Tab-separated table of C-alpha atoms in Angstrom:
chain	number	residue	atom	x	y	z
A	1	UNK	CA	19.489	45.077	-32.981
A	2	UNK	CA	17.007	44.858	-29.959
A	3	UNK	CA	14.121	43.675	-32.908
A	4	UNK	CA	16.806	41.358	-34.159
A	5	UNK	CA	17.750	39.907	-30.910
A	6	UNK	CA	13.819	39.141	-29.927
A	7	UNK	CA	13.056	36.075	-32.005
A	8	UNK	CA	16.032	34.930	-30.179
A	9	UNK	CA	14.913	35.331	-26.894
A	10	UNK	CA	11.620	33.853	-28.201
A	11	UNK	CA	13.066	30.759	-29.147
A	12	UNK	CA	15.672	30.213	-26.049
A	13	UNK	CA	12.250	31.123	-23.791
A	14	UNK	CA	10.734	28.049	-25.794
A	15	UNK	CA	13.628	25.731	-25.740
A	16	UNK	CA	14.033	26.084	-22.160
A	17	UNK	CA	10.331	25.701	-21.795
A	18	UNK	CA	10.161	22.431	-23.473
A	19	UNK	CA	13.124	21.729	-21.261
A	20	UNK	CA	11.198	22.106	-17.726
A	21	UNK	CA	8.789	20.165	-19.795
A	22	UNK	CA	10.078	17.291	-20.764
A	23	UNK	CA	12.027	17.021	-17.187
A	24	UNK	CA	8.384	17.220	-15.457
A	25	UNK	CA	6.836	14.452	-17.503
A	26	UNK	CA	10.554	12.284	-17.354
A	27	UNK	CA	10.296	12.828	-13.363
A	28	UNK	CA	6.280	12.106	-13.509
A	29	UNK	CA	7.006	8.628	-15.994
A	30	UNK	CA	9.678	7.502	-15.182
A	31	UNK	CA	11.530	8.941	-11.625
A	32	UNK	CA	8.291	8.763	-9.838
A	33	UNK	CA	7.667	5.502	-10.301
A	34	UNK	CA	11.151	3.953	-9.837
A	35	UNK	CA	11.480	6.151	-6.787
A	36	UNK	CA	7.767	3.931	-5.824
A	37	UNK	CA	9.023	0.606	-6.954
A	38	UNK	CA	12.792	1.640	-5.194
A	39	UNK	CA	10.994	2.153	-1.452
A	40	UNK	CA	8.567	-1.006	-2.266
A	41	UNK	CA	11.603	-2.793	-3.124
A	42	UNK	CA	13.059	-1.464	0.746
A	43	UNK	CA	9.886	-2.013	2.606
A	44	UNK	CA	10.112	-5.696	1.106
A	45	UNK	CA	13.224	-6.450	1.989
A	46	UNK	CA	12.184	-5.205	5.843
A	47	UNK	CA	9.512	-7.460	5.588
A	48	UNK	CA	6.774	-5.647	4.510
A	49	UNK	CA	4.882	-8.075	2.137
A	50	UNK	CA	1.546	-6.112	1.585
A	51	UNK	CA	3.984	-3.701	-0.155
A	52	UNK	CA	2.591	-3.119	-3.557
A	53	UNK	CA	3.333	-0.444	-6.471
A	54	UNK	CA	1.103	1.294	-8.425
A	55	UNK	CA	0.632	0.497	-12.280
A	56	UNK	CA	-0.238	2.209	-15.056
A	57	UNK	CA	0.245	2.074	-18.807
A	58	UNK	CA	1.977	-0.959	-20.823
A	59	UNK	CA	6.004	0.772	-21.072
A	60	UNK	CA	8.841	-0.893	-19.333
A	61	UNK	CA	8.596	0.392	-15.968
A	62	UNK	CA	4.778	-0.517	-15.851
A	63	UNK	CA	6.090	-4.322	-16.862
A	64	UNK	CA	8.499	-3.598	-13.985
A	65	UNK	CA	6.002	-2.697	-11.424
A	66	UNK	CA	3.571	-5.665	-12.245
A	67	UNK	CA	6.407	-8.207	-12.142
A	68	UNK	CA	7.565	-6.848	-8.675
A	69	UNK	CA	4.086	-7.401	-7.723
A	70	UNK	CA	3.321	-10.715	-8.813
A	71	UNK	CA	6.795	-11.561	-6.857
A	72	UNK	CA	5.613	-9.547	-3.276
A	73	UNK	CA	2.020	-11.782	-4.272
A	74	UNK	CA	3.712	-15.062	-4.627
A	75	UNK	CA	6.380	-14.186	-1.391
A	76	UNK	CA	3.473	-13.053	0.621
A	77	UNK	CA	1.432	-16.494	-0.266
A	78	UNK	CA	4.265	-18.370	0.363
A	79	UNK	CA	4.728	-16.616	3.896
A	80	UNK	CA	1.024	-17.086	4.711
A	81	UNK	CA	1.552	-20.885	3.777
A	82	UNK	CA	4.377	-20.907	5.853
A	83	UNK	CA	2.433	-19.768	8.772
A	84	UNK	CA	-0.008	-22.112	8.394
A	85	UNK	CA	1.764	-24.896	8.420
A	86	UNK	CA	3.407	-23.783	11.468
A	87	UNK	CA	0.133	-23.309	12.998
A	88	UNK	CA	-1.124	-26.777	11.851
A	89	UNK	CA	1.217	-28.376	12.874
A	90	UNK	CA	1.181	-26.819	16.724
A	91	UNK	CA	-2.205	-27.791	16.708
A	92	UNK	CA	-1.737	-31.363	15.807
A	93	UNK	CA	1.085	-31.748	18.420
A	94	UNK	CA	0.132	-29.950	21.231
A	95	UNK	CA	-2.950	-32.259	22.411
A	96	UNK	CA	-1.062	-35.575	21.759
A	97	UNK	CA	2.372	-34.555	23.184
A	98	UNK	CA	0.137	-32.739	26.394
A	99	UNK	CA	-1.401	-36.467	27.155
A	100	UNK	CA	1.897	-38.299	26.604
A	101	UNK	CA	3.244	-35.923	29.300
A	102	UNK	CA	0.377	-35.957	31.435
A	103	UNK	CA	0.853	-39.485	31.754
A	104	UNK	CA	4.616	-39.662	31.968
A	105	UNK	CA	4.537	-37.336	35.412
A	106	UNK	CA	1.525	-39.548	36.073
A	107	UNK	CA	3.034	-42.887	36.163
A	108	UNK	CA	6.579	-40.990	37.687
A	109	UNK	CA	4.449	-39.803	40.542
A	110	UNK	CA	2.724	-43.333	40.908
A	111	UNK	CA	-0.590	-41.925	40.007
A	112	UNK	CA	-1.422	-44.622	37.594
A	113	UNK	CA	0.095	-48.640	37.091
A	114	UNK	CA	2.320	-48.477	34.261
A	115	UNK	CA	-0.161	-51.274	32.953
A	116	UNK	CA	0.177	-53.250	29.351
A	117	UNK	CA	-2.721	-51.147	28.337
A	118	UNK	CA	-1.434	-48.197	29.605
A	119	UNK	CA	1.895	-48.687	27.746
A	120	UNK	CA	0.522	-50.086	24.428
A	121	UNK	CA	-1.506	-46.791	24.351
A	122	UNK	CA	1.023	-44.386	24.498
A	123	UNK	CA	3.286	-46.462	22.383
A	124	UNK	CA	0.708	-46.179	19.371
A	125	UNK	CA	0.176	-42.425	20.215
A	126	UNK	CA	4.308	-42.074	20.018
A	127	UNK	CA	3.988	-43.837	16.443
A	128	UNK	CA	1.234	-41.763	15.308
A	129	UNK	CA	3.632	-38.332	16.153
A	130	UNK	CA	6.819	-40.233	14.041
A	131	UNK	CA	3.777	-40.636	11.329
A	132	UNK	CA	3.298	-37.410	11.659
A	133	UNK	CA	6.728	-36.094	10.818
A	134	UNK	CA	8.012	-38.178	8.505
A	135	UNK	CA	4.596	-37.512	6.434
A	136	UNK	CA	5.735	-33.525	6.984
A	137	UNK	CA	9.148	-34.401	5.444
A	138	UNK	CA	8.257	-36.013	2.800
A	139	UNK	CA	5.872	-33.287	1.849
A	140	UNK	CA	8.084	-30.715	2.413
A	141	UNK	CA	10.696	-32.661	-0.288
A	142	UNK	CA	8.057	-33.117	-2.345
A	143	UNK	CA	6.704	-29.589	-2.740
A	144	UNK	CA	10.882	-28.474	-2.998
A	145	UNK	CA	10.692	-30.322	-5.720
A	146	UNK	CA	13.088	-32.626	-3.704
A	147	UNK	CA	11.695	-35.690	-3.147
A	148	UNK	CA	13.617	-38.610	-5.110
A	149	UNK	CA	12.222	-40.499	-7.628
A	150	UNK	CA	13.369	-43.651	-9.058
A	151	UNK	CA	11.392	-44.192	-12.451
A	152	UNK	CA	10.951	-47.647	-14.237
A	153	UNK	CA	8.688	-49.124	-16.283
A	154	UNK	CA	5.863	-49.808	-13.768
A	155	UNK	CA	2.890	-52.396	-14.262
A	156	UNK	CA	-0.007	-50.584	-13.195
A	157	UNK	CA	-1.885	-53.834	-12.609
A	158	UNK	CA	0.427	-55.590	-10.652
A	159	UNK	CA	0.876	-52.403	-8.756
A	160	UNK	CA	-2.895	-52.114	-7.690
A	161	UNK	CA	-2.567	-56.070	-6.884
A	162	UNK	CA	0.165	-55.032	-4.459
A	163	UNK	CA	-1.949	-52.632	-2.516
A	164	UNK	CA	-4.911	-54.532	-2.193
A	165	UNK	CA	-2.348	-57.300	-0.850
A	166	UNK	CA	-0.971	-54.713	1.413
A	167	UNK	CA	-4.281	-53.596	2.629
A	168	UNK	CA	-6.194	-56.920	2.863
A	169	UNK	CA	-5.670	-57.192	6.598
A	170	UNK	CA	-6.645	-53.786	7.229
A	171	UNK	CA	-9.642	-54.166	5.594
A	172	UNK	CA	-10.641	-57.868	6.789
A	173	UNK	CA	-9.983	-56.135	10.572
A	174	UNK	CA	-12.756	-53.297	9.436
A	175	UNK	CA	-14.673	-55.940	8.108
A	176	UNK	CA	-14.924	-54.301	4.793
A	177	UNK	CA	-14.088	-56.509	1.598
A	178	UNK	CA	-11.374	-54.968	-1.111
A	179	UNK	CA	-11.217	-56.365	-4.420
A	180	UNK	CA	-9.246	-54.865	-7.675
A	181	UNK	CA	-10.061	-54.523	-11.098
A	182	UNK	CA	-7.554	-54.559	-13.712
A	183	UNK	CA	-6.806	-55.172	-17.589
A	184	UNK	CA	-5.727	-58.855	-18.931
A	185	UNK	CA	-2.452	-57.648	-20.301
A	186	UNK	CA	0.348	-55.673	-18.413
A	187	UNK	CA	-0.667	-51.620	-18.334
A	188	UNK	CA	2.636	-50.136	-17.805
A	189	UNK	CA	3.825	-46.362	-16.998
A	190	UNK	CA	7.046	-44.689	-16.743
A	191	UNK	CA	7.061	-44.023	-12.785
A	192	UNK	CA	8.572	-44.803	-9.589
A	193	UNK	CA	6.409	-47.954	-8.445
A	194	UNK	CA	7.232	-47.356	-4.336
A	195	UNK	CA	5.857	-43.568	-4.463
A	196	UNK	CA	2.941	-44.691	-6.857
A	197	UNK	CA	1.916	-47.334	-4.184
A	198	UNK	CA	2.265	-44.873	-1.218
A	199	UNK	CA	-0.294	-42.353	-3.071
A	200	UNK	CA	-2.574	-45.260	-3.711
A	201	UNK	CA	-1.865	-47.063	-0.265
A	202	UNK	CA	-2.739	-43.638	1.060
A	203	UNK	CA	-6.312	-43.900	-0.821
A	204	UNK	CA	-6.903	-47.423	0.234
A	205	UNK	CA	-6.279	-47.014	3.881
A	206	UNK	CA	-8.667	-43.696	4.055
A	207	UNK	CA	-11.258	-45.812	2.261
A	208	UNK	CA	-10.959	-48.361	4.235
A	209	UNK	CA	-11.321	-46.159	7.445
A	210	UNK	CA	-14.504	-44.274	5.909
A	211	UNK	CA	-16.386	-47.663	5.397
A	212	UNK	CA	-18.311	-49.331	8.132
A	213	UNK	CA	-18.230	-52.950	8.532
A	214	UNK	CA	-19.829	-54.654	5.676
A	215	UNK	CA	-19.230	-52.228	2.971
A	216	UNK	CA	-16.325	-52.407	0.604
A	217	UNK	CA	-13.704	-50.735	-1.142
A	218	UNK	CA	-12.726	-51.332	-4.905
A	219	UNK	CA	-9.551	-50.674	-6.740
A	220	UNK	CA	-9.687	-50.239	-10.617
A	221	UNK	CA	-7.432	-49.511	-13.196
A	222	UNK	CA	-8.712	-48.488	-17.001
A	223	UNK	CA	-6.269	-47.513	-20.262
A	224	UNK	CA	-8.290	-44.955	-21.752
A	225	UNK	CA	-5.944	-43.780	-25.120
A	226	UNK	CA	-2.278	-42.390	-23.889
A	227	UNK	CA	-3.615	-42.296	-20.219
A	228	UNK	CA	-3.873	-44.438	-17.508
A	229	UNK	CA	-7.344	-44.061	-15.288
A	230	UNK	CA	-6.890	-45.213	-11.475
A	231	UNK	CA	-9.904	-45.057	-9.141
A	232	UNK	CA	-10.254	-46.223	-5.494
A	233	UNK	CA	-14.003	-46.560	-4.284
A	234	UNK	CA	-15.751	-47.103	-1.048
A	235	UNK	CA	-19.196	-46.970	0.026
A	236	UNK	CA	-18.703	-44.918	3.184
A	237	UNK	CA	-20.229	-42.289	4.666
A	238	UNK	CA	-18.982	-39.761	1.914
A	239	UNK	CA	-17.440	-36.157	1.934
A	240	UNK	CA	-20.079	-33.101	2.192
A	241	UNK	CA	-19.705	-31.154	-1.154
A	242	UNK	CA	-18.475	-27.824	1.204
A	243	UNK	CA	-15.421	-30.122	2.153
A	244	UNK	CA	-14.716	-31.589	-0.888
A	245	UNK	CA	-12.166	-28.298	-1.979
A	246	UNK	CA	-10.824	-29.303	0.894
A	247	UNK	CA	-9.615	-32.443	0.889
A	248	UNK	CA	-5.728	-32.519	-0.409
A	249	UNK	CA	-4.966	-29.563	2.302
A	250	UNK	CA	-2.485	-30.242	5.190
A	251	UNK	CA	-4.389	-32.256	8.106
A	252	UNK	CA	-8.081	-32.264	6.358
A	253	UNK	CA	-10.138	-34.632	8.041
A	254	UNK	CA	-13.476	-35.417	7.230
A	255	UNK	CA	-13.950	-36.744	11.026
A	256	UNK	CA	-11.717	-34.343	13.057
A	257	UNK	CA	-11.896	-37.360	15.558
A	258	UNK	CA	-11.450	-40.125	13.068
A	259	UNK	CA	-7.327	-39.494	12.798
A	260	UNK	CA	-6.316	-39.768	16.307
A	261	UNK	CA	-8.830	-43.252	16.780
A	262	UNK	CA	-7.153	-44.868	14.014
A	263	UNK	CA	-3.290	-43.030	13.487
A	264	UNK	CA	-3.728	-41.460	10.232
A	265	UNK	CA	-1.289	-38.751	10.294
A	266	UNK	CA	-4.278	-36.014	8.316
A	267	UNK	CA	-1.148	-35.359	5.496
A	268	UNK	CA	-1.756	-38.386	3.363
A	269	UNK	CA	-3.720	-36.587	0.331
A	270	UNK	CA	-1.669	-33.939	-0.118
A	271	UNK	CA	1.458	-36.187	-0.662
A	272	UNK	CA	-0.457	-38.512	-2.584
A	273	UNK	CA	-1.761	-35.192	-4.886
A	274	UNK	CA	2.696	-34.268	-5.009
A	275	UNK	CA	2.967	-37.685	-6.031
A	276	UNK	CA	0.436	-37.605	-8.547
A	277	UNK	CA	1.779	-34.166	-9.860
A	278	UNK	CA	4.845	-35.061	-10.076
A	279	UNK	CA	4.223	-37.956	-12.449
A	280	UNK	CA	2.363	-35.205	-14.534
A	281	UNK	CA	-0.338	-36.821	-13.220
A	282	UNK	CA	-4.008	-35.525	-12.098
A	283	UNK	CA	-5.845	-36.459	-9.224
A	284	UNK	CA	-9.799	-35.613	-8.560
A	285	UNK	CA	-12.533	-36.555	-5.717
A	286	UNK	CA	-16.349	-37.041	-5.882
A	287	UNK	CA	-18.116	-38.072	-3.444
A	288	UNK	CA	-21.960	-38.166	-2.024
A	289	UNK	CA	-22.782	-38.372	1.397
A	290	UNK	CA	-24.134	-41.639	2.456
A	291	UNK	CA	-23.136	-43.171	-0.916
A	292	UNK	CA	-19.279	-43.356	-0.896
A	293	UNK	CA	-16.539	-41.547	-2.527
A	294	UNK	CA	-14.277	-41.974	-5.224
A	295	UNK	CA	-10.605	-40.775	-6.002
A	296	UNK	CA	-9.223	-40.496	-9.877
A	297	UNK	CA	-5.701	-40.689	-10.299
A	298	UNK	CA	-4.872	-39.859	-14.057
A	299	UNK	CA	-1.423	-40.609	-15.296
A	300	UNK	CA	0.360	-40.557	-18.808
A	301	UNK	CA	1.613	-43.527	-20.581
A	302	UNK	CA	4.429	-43.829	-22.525
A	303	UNK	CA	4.704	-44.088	-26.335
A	304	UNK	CA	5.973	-47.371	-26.462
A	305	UNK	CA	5.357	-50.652	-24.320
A	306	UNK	CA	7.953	-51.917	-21.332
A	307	UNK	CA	10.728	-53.640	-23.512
A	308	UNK	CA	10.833	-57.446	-23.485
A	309	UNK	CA	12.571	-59.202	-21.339
């Protein structure tokens, strides 16, 4: 009976065996790393947005850890961004708002005559901080995906004809001429004409503040296929190629002192990139120092023509 019984000890030795077995690679491939992506998952929600899991192997849970990464990635960017903007925006108030106080206590105290000059100055700096916000709100809608659009069908041509009408005395004050080139017939997209001429008005009036007197800027629209090709051009003093990555972020200047002489708010190409976006658009820069520089606005056209009237 004991010879009998030993094959069955054998085998319950082996089952139980394969048992501890199979829990040990369970716990190592499938406990282990939810227990990792469980206490990533805590530290996350603590705030913790370095957090990361490690991955390994193509099964569900590795799927699992690489999509909880990519989502600590994009929360951590989006933190970072956050920060930024915070800090950019400090920055751009904190000089402006120090001199409108410094001048406030001055003319309270009777330092200084509360003079036309005097007055008209800080008025324009006041104007230049409303600027300033109202170009950070409608960024912020934009990039929510917020920002309200009220689509038509849009003449391209008469569109550009409306900026460089806009812009004229801008430009004749700069002493720079601005002239548009357009089509014969009608060139028409489905858009929202008010936001398309803010991202173009935003082109012209940069141009017009990178050209010295004498120069010029030039508006031009071209129908290349399904597509609609807009480019604003100036012979100023151009964008180094370093910069040129550069040049839709929040408060890029070329000239960090060219914004507060003149009132841009430093937010105008990255709404005018939104806007562009947002029409499925594409927008691109080249530019060569001492030469000028050009914008490209890209934008689809629609099947079919504007219907008759």
């Amino acid at each position: 009976s004991t010879l009998a019984a030993a094959p069955a000890v054998t085998v319950a030795v082996a089952v139980a065996a394969a048992a501890i077995l199979g829990a040990l690679l369970l716990s190592r491939t499938v406990l282990r790393p939810v227990s990792a992506l469980t206490a990533a998952s805590r530290g996350l929600g603590e705030g913790d947005l370095a957090r990361r899991v490690p991955v390994t192997g193509r099964d569900e849970i590795a799927e699992l850890g690489r999509s909880f990464n990519r989502m600590a990635e994009s929360l951590q960017a989006s933190e970072e961004r956050q920060r930024r903007l915070v800090g950019d925006v400090a920055h751009e108030l904190r000089t402006p708002l120090a001199n409108l106080r410094g001048y406030l206590e001055a003319l309270r105290d009777g330092v200084v005559e509360p003079d036309p000059e005097l007055l008209d100055s800080l008025h324009e700096e006041v104007l230049l901080q409303q600027r300033i916000v109202d170009d950070l709100q409608d960024l912020a809608l934009a990039e929510a995906g917020a920002l309200t659009y009220h689509r038509d069908h849009t003449d391209l041509g008469e569109l550009l004809e409306t900026c460089r009408t806009a812009h004229r005395a801008q430009a004749e004050r700069a002493g720079v001429t601005l002239t548009a080139t357009v089509p014969a017939g009608p060139v028409y997209a489905h858009a929202d004409a008010d936001r398309l001429r803010q991202a173009v008005g935003n082109l012209v009036s940069n141009a017009v503040r990178a050209t010295a007197p004498g120069g010029g800027v030039r508006l031009t629209l071209e129908r290349r296929a399904a597509e609609a090709v807009v480019r604003v051009s100036d012979t100023g003093h151009g964008i180094p190629a370093e910069q040129l990555p550069h040049v839709f972020e929040r408060f890029w200047r070329a000239d960090a002192a060219r914004g507060r002489a003149t009132g841009g708010s430093g937010l105008g190409l990255s709404i005018t990139r939104q806007i562009v976006k947002d029409h499925q658009g594409t927008i691109g820069v080249e530019s060569e120092v001492g030469v000028g520089t050009t914008f490209t606005m890209v934008l689809p056209l629609p099947s079919t023509e504007a219907p008759a009237d």
